[in-house]
mmCIF file of C-alpha atoms and ligand atoms in Angstrom:
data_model
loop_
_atom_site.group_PDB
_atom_site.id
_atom_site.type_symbol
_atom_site.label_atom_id
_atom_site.label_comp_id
_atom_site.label_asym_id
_atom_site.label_seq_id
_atom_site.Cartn_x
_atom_site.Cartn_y
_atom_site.Cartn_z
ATOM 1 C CA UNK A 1 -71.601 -138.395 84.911
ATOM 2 C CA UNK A 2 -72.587 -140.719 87.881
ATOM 3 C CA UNK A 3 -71.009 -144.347 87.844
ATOM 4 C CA UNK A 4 -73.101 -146.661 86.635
ATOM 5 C CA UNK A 5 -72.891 -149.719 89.423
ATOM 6 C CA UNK A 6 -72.039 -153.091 89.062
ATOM 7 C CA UNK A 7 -72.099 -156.200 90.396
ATOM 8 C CA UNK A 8 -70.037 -159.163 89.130
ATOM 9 C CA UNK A 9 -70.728 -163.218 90.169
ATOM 10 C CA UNK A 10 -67.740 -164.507 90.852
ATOM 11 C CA UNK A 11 -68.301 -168.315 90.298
ATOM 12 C CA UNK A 12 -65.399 -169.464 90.933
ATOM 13 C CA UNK A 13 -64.276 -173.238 90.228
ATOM 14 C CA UNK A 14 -68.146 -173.816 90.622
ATOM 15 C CA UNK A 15 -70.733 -174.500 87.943
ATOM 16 C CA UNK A 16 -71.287 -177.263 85.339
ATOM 17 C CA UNK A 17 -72.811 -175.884 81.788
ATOM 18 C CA UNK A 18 -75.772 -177.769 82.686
ATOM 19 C CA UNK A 19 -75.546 -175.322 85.898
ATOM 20 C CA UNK A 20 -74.914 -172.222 84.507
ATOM 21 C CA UNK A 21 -77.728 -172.977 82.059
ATOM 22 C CA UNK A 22 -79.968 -173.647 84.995
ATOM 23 C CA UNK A 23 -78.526 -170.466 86.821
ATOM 24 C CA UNK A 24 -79.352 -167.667 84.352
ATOM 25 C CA UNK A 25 -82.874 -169.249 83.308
ATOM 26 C CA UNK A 26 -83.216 -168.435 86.788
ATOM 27 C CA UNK A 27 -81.877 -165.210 86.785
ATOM 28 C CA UNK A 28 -82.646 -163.216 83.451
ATOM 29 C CA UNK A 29 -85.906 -162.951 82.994
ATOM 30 C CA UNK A 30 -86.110 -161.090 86.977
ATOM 31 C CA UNK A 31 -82.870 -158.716 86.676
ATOM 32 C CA UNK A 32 -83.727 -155.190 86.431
ATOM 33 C CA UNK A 33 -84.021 -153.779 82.752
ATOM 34 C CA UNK A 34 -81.419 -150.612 84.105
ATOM 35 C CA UNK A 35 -79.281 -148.742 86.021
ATOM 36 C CA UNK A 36 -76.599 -151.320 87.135
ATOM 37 C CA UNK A 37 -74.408 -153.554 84.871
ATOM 38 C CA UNK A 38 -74.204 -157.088 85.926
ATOM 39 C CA UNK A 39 -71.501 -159.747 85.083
ATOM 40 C CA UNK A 40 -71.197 -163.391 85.652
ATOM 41 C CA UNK A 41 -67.409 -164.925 85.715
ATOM 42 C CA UNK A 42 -68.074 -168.933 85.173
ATOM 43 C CA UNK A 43 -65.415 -170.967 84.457
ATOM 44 C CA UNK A 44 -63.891 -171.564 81.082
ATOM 45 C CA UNK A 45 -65.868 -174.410 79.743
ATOM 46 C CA UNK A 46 -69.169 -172.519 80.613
ATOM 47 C CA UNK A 47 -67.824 -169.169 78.660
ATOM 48 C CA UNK A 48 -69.705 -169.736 75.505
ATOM 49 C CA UNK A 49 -72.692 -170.945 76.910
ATOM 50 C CA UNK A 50 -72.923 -168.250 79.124
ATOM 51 C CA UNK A 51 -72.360 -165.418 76.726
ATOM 52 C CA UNK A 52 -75.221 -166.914 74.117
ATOM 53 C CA UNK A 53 -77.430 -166.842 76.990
ATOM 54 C CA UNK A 54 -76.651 -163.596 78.535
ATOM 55 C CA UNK A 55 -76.949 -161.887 75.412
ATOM 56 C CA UNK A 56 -76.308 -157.770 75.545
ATOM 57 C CA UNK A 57 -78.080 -157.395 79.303
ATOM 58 C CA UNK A 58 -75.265 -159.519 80.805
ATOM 59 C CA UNK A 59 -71.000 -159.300 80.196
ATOM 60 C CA UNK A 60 -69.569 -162.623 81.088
ATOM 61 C CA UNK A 61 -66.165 -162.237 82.354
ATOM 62 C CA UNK A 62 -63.105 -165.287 82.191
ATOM 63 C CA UNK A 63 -61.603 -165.369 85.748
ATOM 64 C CA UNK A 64 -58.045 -165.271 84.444
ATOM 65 C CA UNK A 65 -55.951 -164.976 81.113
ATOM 66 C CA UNK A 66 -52.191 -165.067 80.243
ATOM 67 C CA UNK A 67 -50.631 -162.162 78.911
ATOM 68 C CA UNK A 68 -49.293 -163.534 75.414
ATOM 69 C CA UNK A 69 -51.662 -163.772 72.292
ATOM 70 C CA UNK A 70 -50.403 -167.569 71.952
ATOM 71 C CA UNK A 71 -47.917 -169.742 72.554
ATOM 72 C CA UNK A 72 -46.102 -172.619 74.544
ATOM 73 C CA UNK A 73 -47.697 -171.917 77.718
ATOM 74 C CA UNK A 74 -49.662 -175.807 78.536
ATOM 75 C CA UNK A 75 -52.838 -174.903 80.247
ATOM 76 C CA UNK A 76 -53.313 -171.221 79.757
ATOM 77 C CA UNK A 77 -55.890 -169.216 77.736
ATOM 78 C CA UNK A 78 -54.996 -165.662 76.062
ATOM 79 C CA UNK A 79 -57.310 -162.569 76.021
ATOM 80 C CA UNK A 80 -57.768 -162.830 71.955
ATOM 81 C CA UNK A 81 -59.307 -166.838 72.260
ATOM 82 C CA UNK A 82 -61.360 -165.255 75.061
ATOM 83 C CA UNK A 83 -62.687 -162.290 73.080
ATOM 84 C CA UNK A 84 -63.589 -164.758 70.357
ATOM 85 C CA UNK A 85 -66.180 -165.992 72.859
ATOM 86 C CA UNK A 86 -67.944 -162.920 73.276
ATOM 87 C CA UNK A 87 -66.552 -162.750 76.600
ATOM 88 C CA UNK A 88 -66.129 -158.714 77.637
ATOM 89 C CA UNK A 89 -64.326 -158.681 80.845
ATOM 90 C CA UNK A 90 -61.552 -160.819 82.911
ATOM 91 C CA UNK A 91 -60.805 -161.176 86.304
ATOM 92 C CA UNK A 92 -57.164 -160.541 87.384
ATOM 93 C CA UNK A 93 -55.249 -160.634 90.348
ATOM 94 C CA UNK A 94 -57.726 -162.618 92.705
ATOM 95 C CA UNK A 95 -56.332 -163.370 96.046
ATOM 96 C CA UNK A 96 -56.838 -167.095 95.429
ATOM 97 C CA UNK A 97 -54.723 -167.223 91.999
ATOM 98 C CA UNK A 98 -52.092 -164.541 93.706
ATOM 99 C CA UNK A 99 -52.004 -167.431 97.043
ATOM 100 C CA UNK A 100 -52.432 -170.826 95.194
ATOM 101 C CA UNK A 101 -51.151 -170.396 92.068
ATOM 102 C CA UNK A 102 -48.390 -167.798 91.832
ATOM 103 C CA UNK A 103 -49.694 -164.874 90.153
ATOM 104 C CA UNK A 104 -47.368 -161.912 90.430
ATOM 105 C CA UNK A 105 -47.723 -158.395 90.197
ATOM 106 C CA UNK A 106 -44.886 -158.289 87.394
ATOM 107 C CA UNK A 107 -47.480 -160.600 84.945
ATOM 108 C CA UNK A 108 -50.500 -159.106 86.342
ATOM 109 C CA UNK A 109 -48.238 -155.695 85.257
ATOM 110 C CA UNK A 110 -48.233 -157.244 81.427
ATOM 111 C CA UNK A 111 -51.646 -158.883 81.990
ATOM 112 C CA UNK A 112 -54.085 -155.389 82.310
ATOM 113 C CA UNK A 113 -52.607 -153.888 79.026
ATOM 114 C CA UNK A 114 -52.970 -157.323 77.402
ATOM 115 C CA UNK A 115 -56.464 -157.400 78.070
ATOM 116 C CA UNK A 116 -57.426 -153.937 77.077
ATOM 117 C CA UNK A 117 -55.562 -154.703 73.843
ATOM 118 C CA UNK A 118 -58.112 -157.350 72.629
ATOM 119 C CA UNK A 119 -61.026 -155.593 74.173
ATOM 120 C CA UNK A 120 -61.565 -157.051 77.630
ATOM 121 C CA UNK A 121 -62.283 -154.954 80.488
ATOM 122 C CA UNK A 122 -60.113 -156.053 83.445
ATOM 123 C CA UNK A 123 -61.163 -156.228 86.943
ATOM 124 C CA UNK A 124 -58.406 -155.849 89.083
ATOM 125 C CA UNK A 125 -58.362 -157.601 92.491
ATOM 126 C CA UNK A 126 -56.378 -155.749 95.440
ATOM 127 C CA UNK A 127 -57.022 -156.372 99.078
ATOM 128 C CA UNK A 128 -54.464 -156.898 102.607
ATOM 129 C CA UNK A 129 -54.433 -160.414 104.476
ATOM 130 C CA UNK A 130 -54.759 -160.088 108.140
ATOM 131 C CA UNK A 131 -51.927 -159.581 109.527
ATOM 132 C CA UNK A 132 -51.403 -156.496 107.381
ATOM 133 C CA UNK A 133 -54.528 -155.056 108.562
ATOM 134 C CA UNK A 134 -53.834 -156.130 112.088
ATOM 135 C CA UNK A 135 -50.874 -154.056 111.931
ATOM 136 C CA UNK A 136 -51.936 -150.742 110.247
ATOM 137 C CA UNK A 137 -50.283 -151.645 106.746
ATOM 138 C CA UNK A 138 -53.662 -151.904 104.995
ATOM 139 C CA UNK A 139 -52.649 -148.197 102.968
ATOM 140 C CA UNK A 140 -48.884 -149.252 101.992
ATOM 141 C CA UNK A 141 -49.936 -152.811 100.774
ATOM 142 C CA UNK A 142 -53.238 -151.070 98.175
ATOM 143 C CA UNK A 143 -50.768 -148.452 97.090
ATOM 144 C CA UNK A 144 -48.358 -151.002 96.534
ATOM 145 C CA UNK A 145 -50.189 -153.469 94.709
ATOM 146 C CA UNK A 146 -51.946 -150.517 92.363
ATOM 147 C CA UNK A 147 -48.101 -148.987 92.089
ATOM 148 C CA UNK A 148 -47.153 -152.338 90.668
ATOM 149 C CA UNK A 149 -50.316 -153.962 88.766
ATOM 150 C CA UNK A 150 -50.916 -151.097 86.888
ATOM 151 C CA UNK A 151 -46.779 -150.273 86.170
ATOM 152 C CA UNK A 152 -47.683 -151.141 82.193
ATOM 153 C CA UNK A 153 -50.682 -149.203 82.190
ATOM 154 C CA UNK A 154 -51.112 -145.804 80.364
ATOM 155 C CA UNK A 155 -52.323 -143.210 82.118
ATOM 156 C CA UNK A 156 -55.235 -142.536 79.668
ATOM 157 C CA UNK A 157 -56.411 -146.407 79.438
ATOM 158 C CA UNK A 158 -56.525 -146.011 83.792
ATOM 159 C CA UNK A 159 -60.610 -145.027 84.068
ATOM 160 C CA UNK A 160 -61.525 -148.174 81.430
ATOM 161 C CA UNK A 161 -60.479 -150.569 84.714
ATOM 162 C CA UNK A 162 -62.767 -151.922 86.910
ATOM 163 C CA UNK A 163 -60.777 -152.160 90.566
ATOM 164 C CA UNK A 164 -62.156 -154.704 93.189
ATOM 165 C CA UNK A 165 -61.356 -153.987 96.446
ATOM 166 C CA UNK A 166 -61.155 -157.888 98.391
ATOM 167 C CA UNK A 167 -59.778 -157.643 101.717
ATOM 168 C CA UNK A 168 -58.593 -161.280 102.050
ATOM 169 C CA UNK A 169 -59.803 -162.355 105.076
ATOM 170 C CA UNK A 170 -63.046 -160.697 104.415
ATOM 171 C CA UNK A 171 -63.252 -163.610 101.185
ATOM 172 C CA UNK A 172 -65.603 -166.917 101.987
ATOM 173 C CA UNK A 173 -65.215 -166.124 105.597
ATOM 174 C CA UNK A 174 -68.456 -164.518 106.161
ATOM 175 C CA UNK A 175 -66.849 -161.625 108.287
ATOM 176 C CA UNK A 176 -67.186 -158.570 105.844
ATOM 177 C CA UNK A 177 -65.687 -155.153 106.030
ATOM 178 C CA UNK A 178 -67.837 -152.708 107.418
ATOM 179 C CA UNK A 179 -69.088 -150.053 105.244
ATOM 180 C CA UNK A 180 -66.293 -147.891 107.002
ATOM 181 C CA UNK A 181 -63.605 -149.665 105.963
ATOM 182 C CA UNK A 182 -65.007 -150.438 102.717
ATOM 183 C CA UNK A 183 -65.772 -146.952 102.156
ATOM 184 C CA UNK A 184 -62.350 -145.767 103.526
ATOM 185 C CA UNK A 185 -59.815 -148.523 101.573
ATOM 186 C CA UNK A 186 -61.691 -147.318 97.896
ATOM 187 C CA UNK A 187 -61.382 -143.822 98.801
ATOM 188 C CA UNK A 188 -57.906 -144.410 99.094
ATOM 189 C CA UNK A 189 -57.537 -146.495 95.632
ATOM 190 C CA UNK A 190 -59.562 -143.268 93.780
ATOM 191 C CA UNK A 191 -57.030 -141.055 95.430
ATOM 192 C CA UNK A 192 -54.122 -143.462 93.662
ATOM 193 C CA UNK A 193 -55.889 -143.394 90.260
ATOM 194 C CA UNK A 194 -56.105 -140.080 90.478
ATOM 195 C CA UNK A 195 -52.494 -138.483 91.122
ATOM 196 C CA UNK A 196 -51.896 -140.995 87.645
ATOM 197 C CA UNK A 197 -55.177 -139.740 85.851
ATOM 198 C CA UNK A 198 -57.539 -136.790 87.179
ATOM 199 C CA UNK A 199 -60.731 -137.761 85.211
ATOM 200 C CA UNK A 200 -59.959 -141.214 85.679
ATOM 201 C CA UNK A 201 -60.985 -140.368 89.723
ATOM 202 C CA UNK A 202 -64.497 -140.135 88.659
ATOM 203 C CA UNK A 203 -64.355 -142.958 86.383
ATOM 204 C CA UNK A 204 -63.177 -145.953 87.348
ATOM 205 C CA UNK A 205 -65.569 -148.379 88.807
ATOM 206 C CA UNK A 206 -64.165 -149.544 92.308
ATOM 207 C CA UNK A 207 -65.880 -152.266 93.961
ATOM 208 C CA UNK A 208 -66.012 -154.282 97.364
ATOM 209 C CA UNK A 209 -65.802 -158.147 97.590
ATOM 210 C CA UNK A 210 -65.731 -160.075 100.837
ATOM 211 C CA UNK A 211 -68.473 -161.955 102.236
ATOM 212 C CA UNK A 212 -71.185 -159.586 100.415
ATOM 213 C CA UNK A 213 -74.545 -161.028 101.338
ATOM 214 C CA UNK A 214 -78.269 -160.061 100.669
ATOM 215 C CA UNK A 215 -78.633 -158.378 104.120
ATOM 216 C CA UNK A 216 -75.180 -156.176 103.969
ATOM 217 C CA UNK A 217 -74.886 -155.643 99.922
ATOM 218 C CA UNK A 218 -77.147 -151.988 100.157
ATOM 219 C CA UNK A 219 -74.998 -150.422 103.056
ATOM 220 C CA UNK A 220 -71.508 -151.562 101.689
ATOM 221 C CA UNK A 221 -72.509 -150.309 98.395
ATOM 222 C CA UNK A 222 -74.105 -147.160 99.751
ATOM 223 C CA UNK A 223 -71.010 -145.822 100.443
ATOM 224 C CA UNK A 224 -70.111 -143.017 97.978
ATOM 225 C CA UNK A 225 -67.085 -144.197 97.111
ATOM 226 C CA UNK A 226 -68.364 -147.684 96.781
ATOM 227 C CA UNK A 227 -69.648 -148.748 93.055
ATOM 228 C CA UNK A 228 -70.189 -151.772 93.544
ATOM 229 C CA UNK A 229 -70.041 -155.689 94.163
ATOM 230 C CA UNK A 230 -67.207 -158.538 93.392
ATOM 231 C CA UNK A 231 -69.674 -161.329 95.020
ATOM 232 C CA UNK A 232 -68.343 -165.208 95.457
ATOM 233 C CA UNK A 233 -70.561 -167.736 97.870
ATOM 234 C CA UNK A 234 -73.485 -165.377 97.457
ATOM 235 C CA UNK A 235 -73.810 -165.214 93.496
ATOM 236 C CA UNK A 236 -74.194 -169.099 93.310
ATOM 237 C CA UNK A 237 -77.741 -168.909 93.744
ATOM 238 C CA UNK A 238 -79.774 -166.682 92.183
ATOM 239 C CA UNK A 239 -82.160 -165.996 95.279
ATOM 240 C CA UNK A 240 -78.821 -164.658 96.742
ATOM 241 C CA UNK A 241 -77.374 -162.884 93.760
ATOM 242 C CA UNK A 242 -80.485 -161.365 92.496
ATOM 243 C CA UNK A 243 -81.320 -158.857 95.820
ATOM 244 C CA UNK A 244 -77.342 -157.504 95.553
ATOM 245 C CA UNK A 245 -77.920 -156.874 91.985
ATOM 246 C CA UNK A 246 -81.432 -154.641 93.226
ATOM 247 C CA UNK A 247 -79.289 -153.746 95.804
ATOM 248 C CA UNK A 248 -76.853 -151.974 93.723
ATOM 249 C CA UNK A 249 -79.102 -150.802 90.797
ATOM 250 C CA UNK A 250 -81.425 -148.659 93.792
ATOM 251 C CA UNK A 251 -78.028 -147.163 95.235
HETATM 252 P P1 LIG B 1 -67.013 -164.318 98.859
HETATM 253 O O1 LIG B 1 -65.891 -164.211 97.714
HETATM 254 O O2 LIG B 1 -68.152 -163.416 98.419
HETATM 255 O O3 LIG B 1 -67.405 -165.762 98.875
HETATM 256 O O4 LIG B 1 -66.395 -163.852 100.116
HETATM 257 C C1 LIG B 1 -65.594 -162.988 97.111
HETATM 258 C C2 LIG B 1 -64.510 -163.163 96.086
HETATM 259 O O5 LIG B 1 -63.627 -164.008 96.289
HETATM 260 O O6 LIG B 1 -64.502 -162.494 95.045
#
């Protein structure tokens, strides 16, 4: 069975209701009817909105979740409230929450079983900073991250994941991987889900995100290994977002 690709709009702490409303009027009506599965991530307040708008063509995906049901955690949001919504996926591990706001691999660890519990795909975020690719760690620092994010995991739950692979200083800096590295860095995360999960291999969705642009989404996600798009800057405007999507769904 080939991989169905996908493309996820990673919003970001960008987007009013009023702008997400404006965004997929925009957008629906002109995605294709098949062959790639799209997802928006908006922030919280625009969840609901979102997902009565997006209907069954569209998931809408939170961008983070704690790992408890409930509780006295101030500020957080659990994977049941969000499931409530309608939402279907979650984003976890970004770069940005992992830098500016502490997110560990021991909660991410509790975080992807969590999810899959109340029936939220999660899309894992993985990637090396620059220094680490700089000096030839890019292999230890996936394998660790995947080694550690996914500790909690079962083994048969493994090909339900969607994996993003975000080299960090590829992220809002408009310098993206090439479709070498790309290609070469998701190889290597198969190869890790595999030796856990054989069928999983052909599974799992992996994707690239890092400065993924109209005029470079087709060769990044050309790459066999390469299923797809986690897309920031470029999925705030539909005129951007809308050629990755047709990008994707013709690969
Ligand atoms: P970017 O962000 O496309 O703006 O580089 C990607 C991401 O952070 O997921």
């Amino acid at each position: 069975m080939p991989r169905t690709p996908y493309v996820a709009a990673n919003w970001k702490m960008h987007k009013t209701v009023a702008e997400t409303e404006a965004f997929l009027g925009e957008l629906l009506p002109k995605l294709p009817a098949n062959g790639v599965d799209v997802v928006v991530c908006p922030p919280y307040p625009s969840l609901a909105r979102a997902v009565e708008l997006c209907g069954e063509r569209v998931a809408v995906a939170a961008q983070n979740m704690h790992e408890a049901d409930s509780g006295a955690f101030t500020g957080e949001v659990s994977a049941p409230m969000l499931r409530e919504l309608g939402v279907r996926a979650v984003v976890l591990g970004h770069s940005e929450r992992r830098q500016h706001f502490g997110e560990s691999d021991e909660a991410l660890a509790r975080k992807l079983p969590a999810a899959l519990e109340a029936g939220l795909q999660p899309i894992l975020c993985i990637g090396e900073n620059e220094a680490q690719r700089d000096g030839g760690e890019t292999e230890e620092v996936l394998t660790r991250q995947l080694d550690a994010d996914l500790a909690e995991l079962s083994d048969a739950h493994l090909e339900q994941l969607v994996i993003a692979y975000e080299p960090i200083w590829a992220i809002g800096t408009g310098r993206n991987a090439t479709p070498e590295q790309a290609q070469e860095a998701i190889a290597l995360i198969r190869q890790t889900v595999a030796f856990r999960n054989a069928e999983a291999e052909d599974a799992v969705r992996i994707l690239y995100g890092g400065s993924v642009k109209p005029g470079n989404a087709a060769e990044l996600i050309d790459q066999p290994d390469v299923d797809g798009a986690l897309v920031g800057g470029a999925s705030l405007d539909p005129g951007d977002f809308l050629p990755i999507v047709e990008a994707a769904a013709r690969a």
